[in-house]
Structures are given as C-alpha cells and as structure tokens.
PDB file of C-alpha atoms in Angstrom:
ATOM      1  CA  GLU A  22      20.277   6.756  24.135  1.00 48.00           C
ATOM      2  CA  MET A  23      21.406   4.851  27.242  1.00 45.00           C
ATOM      3  CA  SER A  24      24.677   6.776  27.202  1.00 45.00           C
ATOM      4  CA  GLU A  25      22.822  10.097  27.053  1.00 50.00           C
ATOM      5  CA  MET A  26      20.546   9.067  29.945  1.00 44.00           C
ATOM      6  CA  SER A  27      23.547   8.037  32.032  1.00 45.00           C
ATOM      7  CA  GLU A  28      25.310  11.294  31.232  1.00 47.00           C
ATOM      8  CA  ARG A  29      22.289  13.367  32.175  1.00 50.00           C
ATOM      9  CA  SER A  30      21.936  11.557  35.504  1.00 51.00           C
ATOM     10  CA  LYS A  31      25.724  11.717  36.046  1.00 52.00           C
ATOM     11  CA  GLN A  32      25.652   8.188  37.464  1.00 57.00           C
ATOM     12  CA  ASN A  33      28.663   7.275  35.350  1.00 77.00           C
ATOM     13  CA  VAL A  34      30.822   9.760  37.295  1.00 87.00           C
ATOM     14  CA  ALA A  35      30.738   8.003  40.678  1.00 90.00           C
ATOM     15  CA  HIS A  36      30.942   4.541  39.116  1.00 90.00           C
ATOM     16  CA  GLY A  37      33.952   5.529  37.031  1.00 92.00           C
ATOM     17  CA  LEU A  38      35.748   7.121  39.961  1.00 94.00           C
ATOM     18  CA  ALA A  39      35.149   4.099  42.207  1.00 95.00           C
ATOM     19  CA  TRP A  40      36.367   1.597  39.620  1.00 95.00           C
ATOM     20  CA  SER A  41      39.379   3.734  38.718  1.00 95.00           C
ATOM     21  CA  TYR A  42      40.280   4.084  42.399  1.00 97.00           C
ATOM     22  CA  TYR A  43      40.066   0.331  42.853  1.00 97.00           C
ATOM     23  CA  VAL A  44      41.846  -0.808  39.683  1.00 95.00           C
ATOM     24  CA  GLY A  45      44.451   1.949  39.606  1.00 94.00           C
ATOM     25  CA  TYR A  46      45.269   2.098  43.313  1.00 95.00           C
ATOM     26  CA  LEU A  47      43.551  -0.110  45.898  1.00 97.00           C
ATOM     27  CA  LYS A  48      44.022  -3.357  43.979  1.00 95.00           C
ATOM     28  CA  ILE A  49      47.743  -2.546  43.870  1.00 94.00           C
ATOM     29  CA  VAL A  50      48.351  -1.403  47.435  1.00 95.00           C
ATOM     30  CA  LEU A  51      45.860  -3.275  49.629  1.00 96.00           C
ATOM     31  CA  PRO A  52      47.324  -6.778  49.174  1.00 94.00           C
ATOM     32  CA  ARG A  53      50.649  -5.359  50.457  1.00 93.00           C
ATOM     33  CA  VAL A  54      49.282  -3.517  53.485  1.00 93.00           C
ATOM     34  CA  LYS A  55      49.496  -6.330  56.038  1.00 91.00           C
ATOM     35  CA  LYS A  56      53.117  -7.065  55.130  1.00 91.00           C
ATOM     36  CA  SER A  57      54.047  -3.414  55.675  1.00 92.00           C
ATOM     37  CA  MET A  58      52.192  -3.357  58.988  1.00 91.00           C
ATOM     38  CA  GLU A  59      53.853  -6.580  60.087  1.00 91.00           C
ATOM     39  CA  GLU A  60      57.320  -5.185  59.296  1.00 91.00           C
ATOM     40  CA  PHE A  61      56.565  -2.055  61.294  1.00 90.00           C
ATOM     41  CA  SER A  62      55.114  -4.062  64.169  1.00 90.00           C
ATOM     42  CA  ARG A  63      58.268  -6.174  64.493  1.00 90.00           C
ATOM     43  CA  ALA A  64      60.295  -3.005  65.036  1.00 89.00           C
ATOM     44  CA  ASN A  65      57.591  -1.347  67.179  1.00 87.00           C
ATOM     45  CA  PRO A  66      55.685  -4.180  68.918  1.00 81.00           C
ATOM     46  CA  ASN A  67      53.809  -1.938  71.365  1.00 81.00           C
ATOM     47  CA  LEU A  68      52.238   0.375  68.777  1.00 82.00           C
ATOM     48  CA  LEU A  69      50.341  -2.147  66.653  1.00 81.00           C
ATOM     49  CA  ALA A  70      49.406  -4.833  69.159  1.00 78.00           C
ATOM     50  CA  CYS A  71      45.954  -5.412  67.632  1.00 86.00           C
ATOM     51  CA  ARG A  72      46.317  -7.275  64.339  1.00 87.00           C
ATOM     52  CA  LYS A  73      42.716  -6.468  63.354  1.00 90.00           C
ATOM     53  CA  THR A  74      43.838  -2.860  62.802  1.00 91.00           C
ATOM     54  CA  TRP A  75      46.505  -3.958  60.320  1.00 94.00           C
ATOM     55  CA  LYS A  76      44.614  -2.565  57.368  1.00 95.00           C
ATOM     56  CA  LEU A  77      44.180   0.684  55.457  1.00 97.00           C
ATOM     57  CA  HIS A  78      41.452   2.861  56.950  1.00 98.00           C
ATOM     58  CA  ILE A  79      39.854   4.830  54.122  1.00 98.00           C
ATOM     59  CA  LEU A  80      37.969   7.998  55.027  1.00 97.00           C
ATOM     60  CA  VAL A  81      34.886   8.758  52.927  1.00 97.00           C
ATOM     61  CA  PRO A  82      33.433  12.134  53.968  1.00 96.00           C
ATOM     62  CA  LEU A  83      30.139  12.530  52.115  1.00 95.00           C
ATOM     63  CA  SER A  84      30.770  16.285  51.964  1.00 93.00           C
ATOM     64  CA  CYS A  85      33.850  15.476  49.821  1.00 93.00           C
ATOM     65  CA  ASP A  86      35.772  17.842  52.082  1.00 91.00           C
ATOM     66  CA  VAL A  87      39.251  16.298  51.977  1.00 94.00           C
ATOM     67  CA  TYR A  88      42.231  17.675  53.899  1.00 93.00           C
ATOM     68  CA  ASP A  89      45.702  17.220  52.453  1.00 93.00           C
ATOM     69  CA  ASP A  90      47.056  17.338  55.997  1.00 95.00           C
ATOM     70  CA  LEU A  91      45.151  15.180  58.490  1.00 95.00           C
ATOM     71  CA  GLU A  92      46.810  16.941  61.415  1.00 95.00           C
ATOM     72  CA  LYS A  93      45.094  20.164  60.330  1.00 93.00           C
ATOM     73  CA  ALA A  94      41.751  18.393  60.104  1.00 93.00           C
ATOM     74  CA  ASP A  95      41.963  17.343  63.761  1.00 95.00           C
ATOM     75  CA  SER A  96      44.720  18.119  66.283  1.00 95.00           C
ATOM     76  CA  ASN A  97      44.118  14.730  67.938  1.00 97.00           C
ATOM     77  CA  ILE A  98      45.521  13.072  64.810  1.00 97.00           C
ATOM     78  CA  GLN A  99      49.311  13.086  64.689  1.00 97.00           C
ATOM     79  CA  TYR A 100      51.600  11.747  61.964  1.00 97.00           C
ATOM     80  CA  VAL A 101      54.026   9.065  63.167  1.00 95.00           C
ATOM     81  CA  THR A 102      55.886   7.718  60.133  1.00 94.00           C
ATOM     82  CA  ASP A 103      55.493   6.205  56.677  1.00 94.00           C
ATOM     83  CA  LEU A 104      55.163   2.458  56.270  1.00 92.00           C
ATOM     84  CA  THR A 105      57.413   0.514  53.911  1.00 87.00           C
ATOM     85  CA  GLU A 106      56.848   1.815  50.399  1.00 85.00           C
ATOM     86  CA  THR A 107      56.128  -0.243  47.282  1.00 83.00           C
ATOM     87  CA  THR A 108      57.912   0.691  44.065  1.00 85.00           C
ATOM     88  CA  LEU A 109      56.517  -0.447  40.714  1.00 83.00           C
ATOM     89  CA  ALA A 110      56.765   0.464  37.052  1.00 82.00           C
ATOM     90  CA  ARG A 111      53.346   1.836  36.188  1.00 82.00           C
ATOM     91  CA  ALA A 112      51.948   3.228  32.920  1.00 82.00           C
ATOM     92  CA  GLY A 113      55.356   4.318  31.662  1.00 84.00           C
ATOM     93  CA  THR A 114      56.587   5.701  34.966  1.00 88.00           C
ATOM     94  CA  LYS A 115      59.535   3.732  36.294  1.00 86.00           C
ATOM     95  CA  LYS A 116      59.833   3.281  40.042  1.00 84.00           C
ATOM     96  CA  ARG A 117      56.444   4.754  40.914  1.00 85.00           C
ATOM     97  CA  VAL A 118      56.174   4.879  44.696  1.00 89.00           C
ATOM     98  CA  TYR A 119      53.127   3.813  46.708  1.00 90.00           C
ATOM     99  CA  LYS A 120      53.134   4.319  50.469  1.00 91.00           C
ATOM    100  CA  HIS A 121      50.872   4.867  53.461  1.00 95.00           C
ATOM    101  CA  SER A 122      51.261   7.017  56.539  1.00 96.00           C
ATOM    102  CA  LEU A 123      50.830   5.774  60.075  1.00 96.00           C
ATOM    103  CA  TYR A 124      49.044   8.061  62.540  1.00 97.00           C
ATOM    104  CA  ALA A 125      48.504   8.201  66.276  1.00 96.00           C
ATOM    105  CA  ILE A 126      44.890   9.027  67.151  1.00 96.00           C
ATOM    106  CA  ARG A 127      44.253  10.417  70.642  1.00 96.00           C
ATOM    107  CA  ASP A 128      40.894   9.554  72.206  1.00 94.00           C
ATOM    108  CA  GLU A 129      38.874  11.368  74.885  1.00 93.00           C
ATOM    109  CA  GLU A 130      40.716   9.433  77.607  1.00 94.00           C
ATOM    110  CA  ASN A 131      44.095  10.550  76.264  1.00 95.00           C
ATOM    111  CA  GLN A 132      44.891   7.046  75.009  1.00 94.00           C
ATOM    112  CA  LEU A 133      46.737   6.697  71.697  1.00 95.00           C
ATOM    113  CA  TRP A 134      45.525   4.423  68.894  1.00 95.00           C
ATOM    114  CA  HIS A 135      47.761   3.769  65.894  1.00 94.00           C
ATOM    115  CA  CYS A 136      46.606   3.023  62.361  1.00 95.00           C
ATOM    116  CA  ALA A 137      47.218   3.671  58.683  1.00 96.00           C
ATOM    117  CA  VAL A 138      44.588   6.108  57.483  1.00 97.00           C
ATOM    118  CA  GLU A 139      43.980   8.278  54.429  1.00 97.00           C
ATOM    119  CA  TYR A 140      41.147   9.871  52.479  1.00 97.00           C
ATOM    120  CA  ALA A 141      39.589   8.344  49.382  1.00 97.00           C
ATOM    121  CA  THR A 142      41.280  10.704  46.916  1.00 95.00           C
ATOM    122  CA  PRO A 143      38.584  10.571  44.170  1.00 95.00           C
ATOM    123  CA  LEU A 144      36.381  12.648  46.475  1.00 95.00           C
ATOM    124  CA  GLN A 145      38.680  15.564  45.714  1.00 92.00           C
ATOM    125  CA  SER A 146      37.639  15.237  42.074  1.00 89.00           C
ATOM    126  CA  LEU A 147      33.950  15.281  43.012  1.00 88.00           C
ATOM    127  CA  PHE A 148      34.481  18.388  45.101  1.00 88.00           C
ATOM    128  CA  ALA A 149      36.437  20.104  42.305  1.00 86.00           C
ATOM    129  CA  MET A 150      33.695  19.258  39.807  1.00 81.00           C
ATOM    130  CA  SER A 151      31.099  20.888  42.041  1.00 78.00           C
ATOM    131  CA  GLN A 152      33.219  24.055  41.972  1.00 76.00           C
ATOM    132  CA  ASP A 153      33.705  24.049  38.188  1.00 67.00           C
ATOM    133  CA  GLU A 154      31.029  25.628  35.992  1.00 67.00           C
ATOM    134  CA  CYS A 155      31.808  23.232  33.139  1.00 64.00           C
ATOM    135  CA  ALA A 156      30.817  20.200  35.240  1.00 60.00           C
ATOM    136  CA  ALA A 157      27.538  21.808  36.367  1.00 65.00           C
ATOM    137  CA  PHE A 158      27.540  19.844  39.613  1.00 72.00           C
ATOM    138  CA  SER A 159      25.269  21.131  42.364  1.00 78.00           C
ATOM    139  CA  ARG A 160      25.954  20.491  46.051  1.00 80.00           C
ATOM    140  CA  GLU A 161      23.017  18.063  46.166  1.00 84.00           C
ATOM    141  CA  GLU A 162      24.323  16.167  43.147  1.00 85.00           C
ATOM    142  CA  ARG A 163      27.761  16.021  44.746  1.00 87.00           C
ATOM    143  CA  LEU A 164      26.260  14.457  47.865  1.00 90.00           C
ATOM    144  CA  GLU A 165      24.420  11.823  45.819  1.00 90.00           C
ATOM    145  CA  GLN A 166      27.588  11.116  43.854  1.00 91.00           C
ATOM    146  CA  ALA A 167      29.571  10.694  47.086  1.00 93.00           C
ATOM    147  CA  LYS A 168      26.976   8.212  48.352  1.00 94.00           C
ATOM    148  CA  LEU A 169      27.012   6.322  45.067  1.00 92.00           C
ATOM    149  CA  PHE A 170      30.833   6.303  45.085  1.00 94.00           C
ATOM    150  CA  TYR A 171      30.805   4.743  48.545  1.00 96.00           C
ATOM    151  CA  ARG A 172      28.181   2.147  47.632  1.00 95.00           C
ATOM    152  CA  THR A 173      30.007   1.212  44.430  1.00 94.00           C
ATOM    153  CA  LEU A 174      33.408   0.994  46.101  1.00 97.00           C
ATOM    154  CA  GLU A 175      31.944  -1.090  48.920  1.00 96.00           C
ATOM    155  CA  GLU A 176      30.473  -3.589  46.450  1.00 96.00           C
ATOM    156  CA  ILE A 177      33.681  -3.762  44.404  1.00 96.00           C
ATOM    157  CA  LEU A 178      35.853  -4.435  47.446  1.00 97.00           C
ATOM    158  CA  LYS A 179      33.442  -7.039  48.819  1.00 96.00           C
ATOM    159  CA  GLY A 180      33.928  -8.987  45.596  1.00 96.00           C
ATOM    160  CA  SER A 181      37.721  -8.721  45.612  1.00 96.00           C
ATOM    161  CA  LYS A 182      39.356 -11.765  47.209  1.00 94.00           C
ATOM    162  CA  GLU A 183      42.850 -10.254  47.154  1.00 93.00           C
ATOM    163  CA  CYS A 184      41.686  -7.210  49.136  1.00 96.00           C
ATOM    164  CA  ALA A 185      39.761  -9.128  51.802  1.00 95.00           C
ATOM    165  CA  ASP A 186      40.459  -7.962  55.372  1.00 94.00           C
ATOM    166  CA  THR A 187      42.963  -5.337  54.219  1.00 96.00           C
ATOM    167  CA  TYR A 188      40.765  -2.235  54.450  1.00 97.00           C
ATOM    168  CA  ARG A 189      38.033  -0.510  56.409  1.00 97.00           C
ATOM    169  CA  LEU A 190      35.782   2.081  54.811  1.00 97.00           C
ATOM    170  CA  ILE A 191      34.852   4.910  57.169  1.00 97.00           C
ATOM    171  CA  ALA A 192      31.957   6.832  55.640  1.00 96.00           C
ATOM    172  CA  TYR A 193      30.567   9.747  57.613  1.00 95.00           C
ATOM    173  CA  GLU A 194      28.598  12.957  57.464  1.00 93.00           C
ATOM    174  CA  GLU A 195      30.152  15.846  59.312  1.00 87.00           C
ATOM    175  CA  PRO A 196      27.915  17.599  61.872  1.00 85.00           C
ATOM    176  CA  GLU A 197      26.323  20.892  60.864  1.00 79.00           C
ATOM    177  CA  GLU A 198      28.063  22.652  63.725  1.00 79.00           C
ATOM    178  CA  ALA A 199      31.829  22.282  63.627  1.00 77.00           C
ATOM    179  CA  GLU A 200      33.255  19.872  66.205  1.00 85.00           C
ATOM    180  CA  THR A 201      36.977  20.127  66.875  1.00 88.00           C
ATOM    181  CA  HIS A 202      37.625  16.414  67.318  1.00 94.00           C
ATOM    182  CA  PHE A 203      34.826  14.836  65.319  1.00 95.00           C
ATOM    183  CA  LEU A 204      37.168  13.047  62.899  1.00 96.00           C
ATOM    184  CA  SER A 205      39.427  11.530  65.552  1.00 96.00           C
ATOM    185  CA  ARG A 206      36.377  10.238  67.449  1.00 96.00           C
ATOM    186  CA  GLU A 207      35.048   8.691  64.249  1.00 96.00           C
ATOM    187  CA  ILE A 208      38.319   6.863  63.559  1.00 97.00           C
ATOM    188  CA  VAL A 209      38.721   5.721  67.168  1.00 96.00           C
ATOM    189  CA  TRP A 210      35.194   4.269  67.122  1.00 96.00           C
ATOM    190  CA  HIS A 211      36.219   1.988  64.266  1.00 96.00           C
ATOM    191  CA  LEU A 212      39.530   1.064  65.889  1.00 95.00           C
ATOM    192  CA  ARG A 213      37.678   0.065  69.066  1.00 94.00           C
ATOM    193  CA  GLN A 214      35.333  -2.126  67.041  1.00 93.00           C
ATOM    194  CA  GLU A 215      38.310  -3.857  65.434  1.00 92.00           C
ATOM    195  CA  HIS A 216      39.870  -4.339  68.858  1.00 87.00           C
ATOM    196  CA  HIS A 217      36.652  -5.962  70.139  1.00 87.00           C
ATOM    197  CA  GLU A 218      36.569  -8.210  67.067  1.00 84.00           C
ATOM    198  CA  GLU A 219      40.084  -9.464  67.811  1.00 75.00           C
ATOM    199  CA  ILE A 220      39.262 -10.155  71.465  1.00 77.00           C
ATOM    200  CA  ALA A 221      36.182 -12.117  70.390  1.00 70.00           C
ATOM    201  CA  VAL A 222      38.272 -14.214  67.989  1.00 63.00           C
ATOM    202  CA  LEU A 223      40.926 -14.911  70.643  1.00 63.00           C
ATOM    203  CA  GLU A 224      38.221 -15.980  73.098  1.00 65.00           C
ATOM    204  CA  GLY A 225      36.754 -18.336  70.531  1.00 64.00           C
ATOM    205  CA  SER A 226      33.377 -16.644  70.218  1.00 57.00           C
ATOM    206  CA  HIS A 227      31.797 -15.508  66.993  1.00 52.00           C
ATOM    207  CA  PRO A 228      32.479 -11.788  66.626  1.00 50.00           C
ATOM    208  CA  HIS A 229      29.730  -9.502  65.484  1.00 48.00           C
ATOM    209  CA  THR A 230      31.106  -7.540  62.577  1.00 46.00           C
ATOM    210  CA  PRO A 231      29.706  -4.029  62.955  1.00 43.00           C
ATOM    211  CA  SER A 232      28.797  -1.937  59.983  1.00 45.00           C
ATOM    212  CA  THR A 233      30.522   1.364  59.425  1.00 46.00           C
ATOM    213  CA  ALA A 234      29.085   4.436  61.123  1.00 52.00           C
ATOM    214  CA  LEU A 235      27.128   5.061  57.933  1.00 58.00           C
ATOM    215  CA  ASP A 236      26.254   1.752  56.322  1.00 55.00           C
ATOM    216  CA  SER A 237      24.745   1.262  52.888  1.00 48.00           C
ATOM    217  CA  ALA A 238      21.180   1.208  54.153  1.00 49.00           C
ATOM    218  CA  GLU A 239      21.575   4.625  55.733  1.00 58.00           C
ATOM    219  CA  LEU A 240      22.741   6.256  52.509  1.00 57.00           C
ATOM    220  CA  ASN A 241      19.166   6.308  51.175  1.00 53.00           C
ATOM    221  CA  LEU A 242      20.092   5.661  47.574  1.00 50.00           C
ATOM    222  CA  GLN A 243      17.587   4.713  44.922  1.00 44.00           C
ATOM    223  CA  ILE A 244      19.722   2.452  42.742  1.00 45.00           C
ATOM    224  CA  SER A 245      18.392  -0.204  40.408  1.00 43.00           C
ATOM    225  CA  GLU A 246      20.050  -3.595  40.040  1.00 46.00           C
ATOM    226  CA  SER A 247      21.457  -2.560  36.665  1.00 46.00           C
ATOM    227  CA  ASP A 248      23.113   0.480  38.229  1.00 49.00           C
ATOM    228  CA  LEU A 249      25.031  -1.509  40.832  1.00 48.00           C
ATOM    229  CA  PRO A 250      28.581  -2.664  40.063  1.00 48.00           C
ATOM    230  CA  GLN A 251      28.846  -6.154  38.659  1.00 49.00           C
ATOM    231  CA  PRO A 252      30.699  -8.964  40.506  1.00 45.00           C
ATOM    232  CA  LEU A 253      34.391  -9.235  39.719  1.00 45.00           C
ATOM    233  CA  ARG A 254      35.330 -12.060  37.377  1.00 41.00           C
ATOM    234  CA  THR A 255      37.925 -14.575  38.476  1.00 40.00           C
ATOM    235  CA  ASP A 256      38.568 -16.240  35.117  1.00 43.00           C
ATOM    236  CA  GLY A 257      41.450 -13.933  34.213  1.00 41.00           C
ATOM    237  CA  PHE A 258      39.504 -11.661  31.845  1.00 35.00           C
TER     238      PHE A 258
END
C-alpha cells in the first residue's frame, strides 16, 4: 500500500534520481575535484586565484531545461579546457573516464571568472519524462519533482563528509521573459560570494555563508519528515 501511494505521488522519482546521482557520480568525482583544480592552478596561477571556487558548481534549473553546450545557453560562458580526468573501472566498464570542464564566465564589467561548472544531469531525465506519455508527468509535477530533487540532493550532500566543501548547488528559476545573460549572472553571483568568503577567512573574521539564490525555504515544498532523505551512515554499511 505504501509503495502504491508513493508511486501515485511520484515522490520516489526525485528521491531515486538524487540518490543515484550522488552514489553513482558525485560521491566518486567530488572528493577528487580540489586535486584537479590545484593541478590546474599550479600551471595557470592567475586563473584560479580564489581557492574557495575550487569546487564543482552544479546548476539546478527548476525548469529542467538543460543545455548540452553551455556556450549556447549564454554567450558570456566560454569553455576553457578540461581538468585532469579520473579513470576507474566501473560496473564492468574498464577505464571509465570522469572529467569536468573549466569555463570562463564574463560579468557585466567585462571581468572574467573561472570555475568548473555543469548541469545536474538527472534533470534531463525529469524533462524527458514530462515529454513521454508513458510517464504521465505534467509540467507542474515536473516542477515539484525538480524542487524535491534539489532538496533531497542538498540533504544528502550535507551529510557526506567526503564531499564537504567540494561543491556548490546553484538552483534557480529562469525569468518568464528570456534574458540573454541570465545564467552567467547567476553563476557570477555565486563566484562573488565565494570570493567574499575567502577574503573574510583571510582577514580572520567569521564569514557569513550565503544560501544559494533559491534556498530550501523558498522552494515551498510540503514534505513530511518521513519523506526527507535519511542521514548517511558512517559505520561502513
């Protein structure tokens, strides 16, 4: 009966996607991000001067509108290079490659900001489900699932010690009227916050850690305690 209720409400979809994304990808790549950024910074010391930006910036558009090419999403976002790749044997595939792309983000003052950024790929699945008659996903349900995916992923990552300070979730709702450089402005806002955090640390003050542009409270979700993801266990099971 509980399974049928969960299936009818489709809550299991977002939870499953968030956990799969974490276990099958983020838990593998995030602990290696800083090392890749450090290697790149040694060869290019002027591009990644702010260590607080040495993390993977994960875009979470609540519309689930994901571009395969970020440069086409916003002309102020330009590909620079790929960071050092990680090669692992995974689920029967030998030498599976994991890598991240570094981008230069141009702000309104023509200044360049560099960071590793990519979309949360499970959102592509949510979007595809809303387009498939078999899934019977309405646009409203897709929006709620995107919010629940973000909330679940946020809680999972907060409980993961190995992923601490290796990521930044950037959740956002796109404006109703198209804005040419909305995405680049959104990313730059977060990079500026990270820059301010580093300055505060260097000056010895206690930095105020800002929430993302859309924090959990703003997502207006009605989720019971039983629906929220459970804390990660650290006993090896």
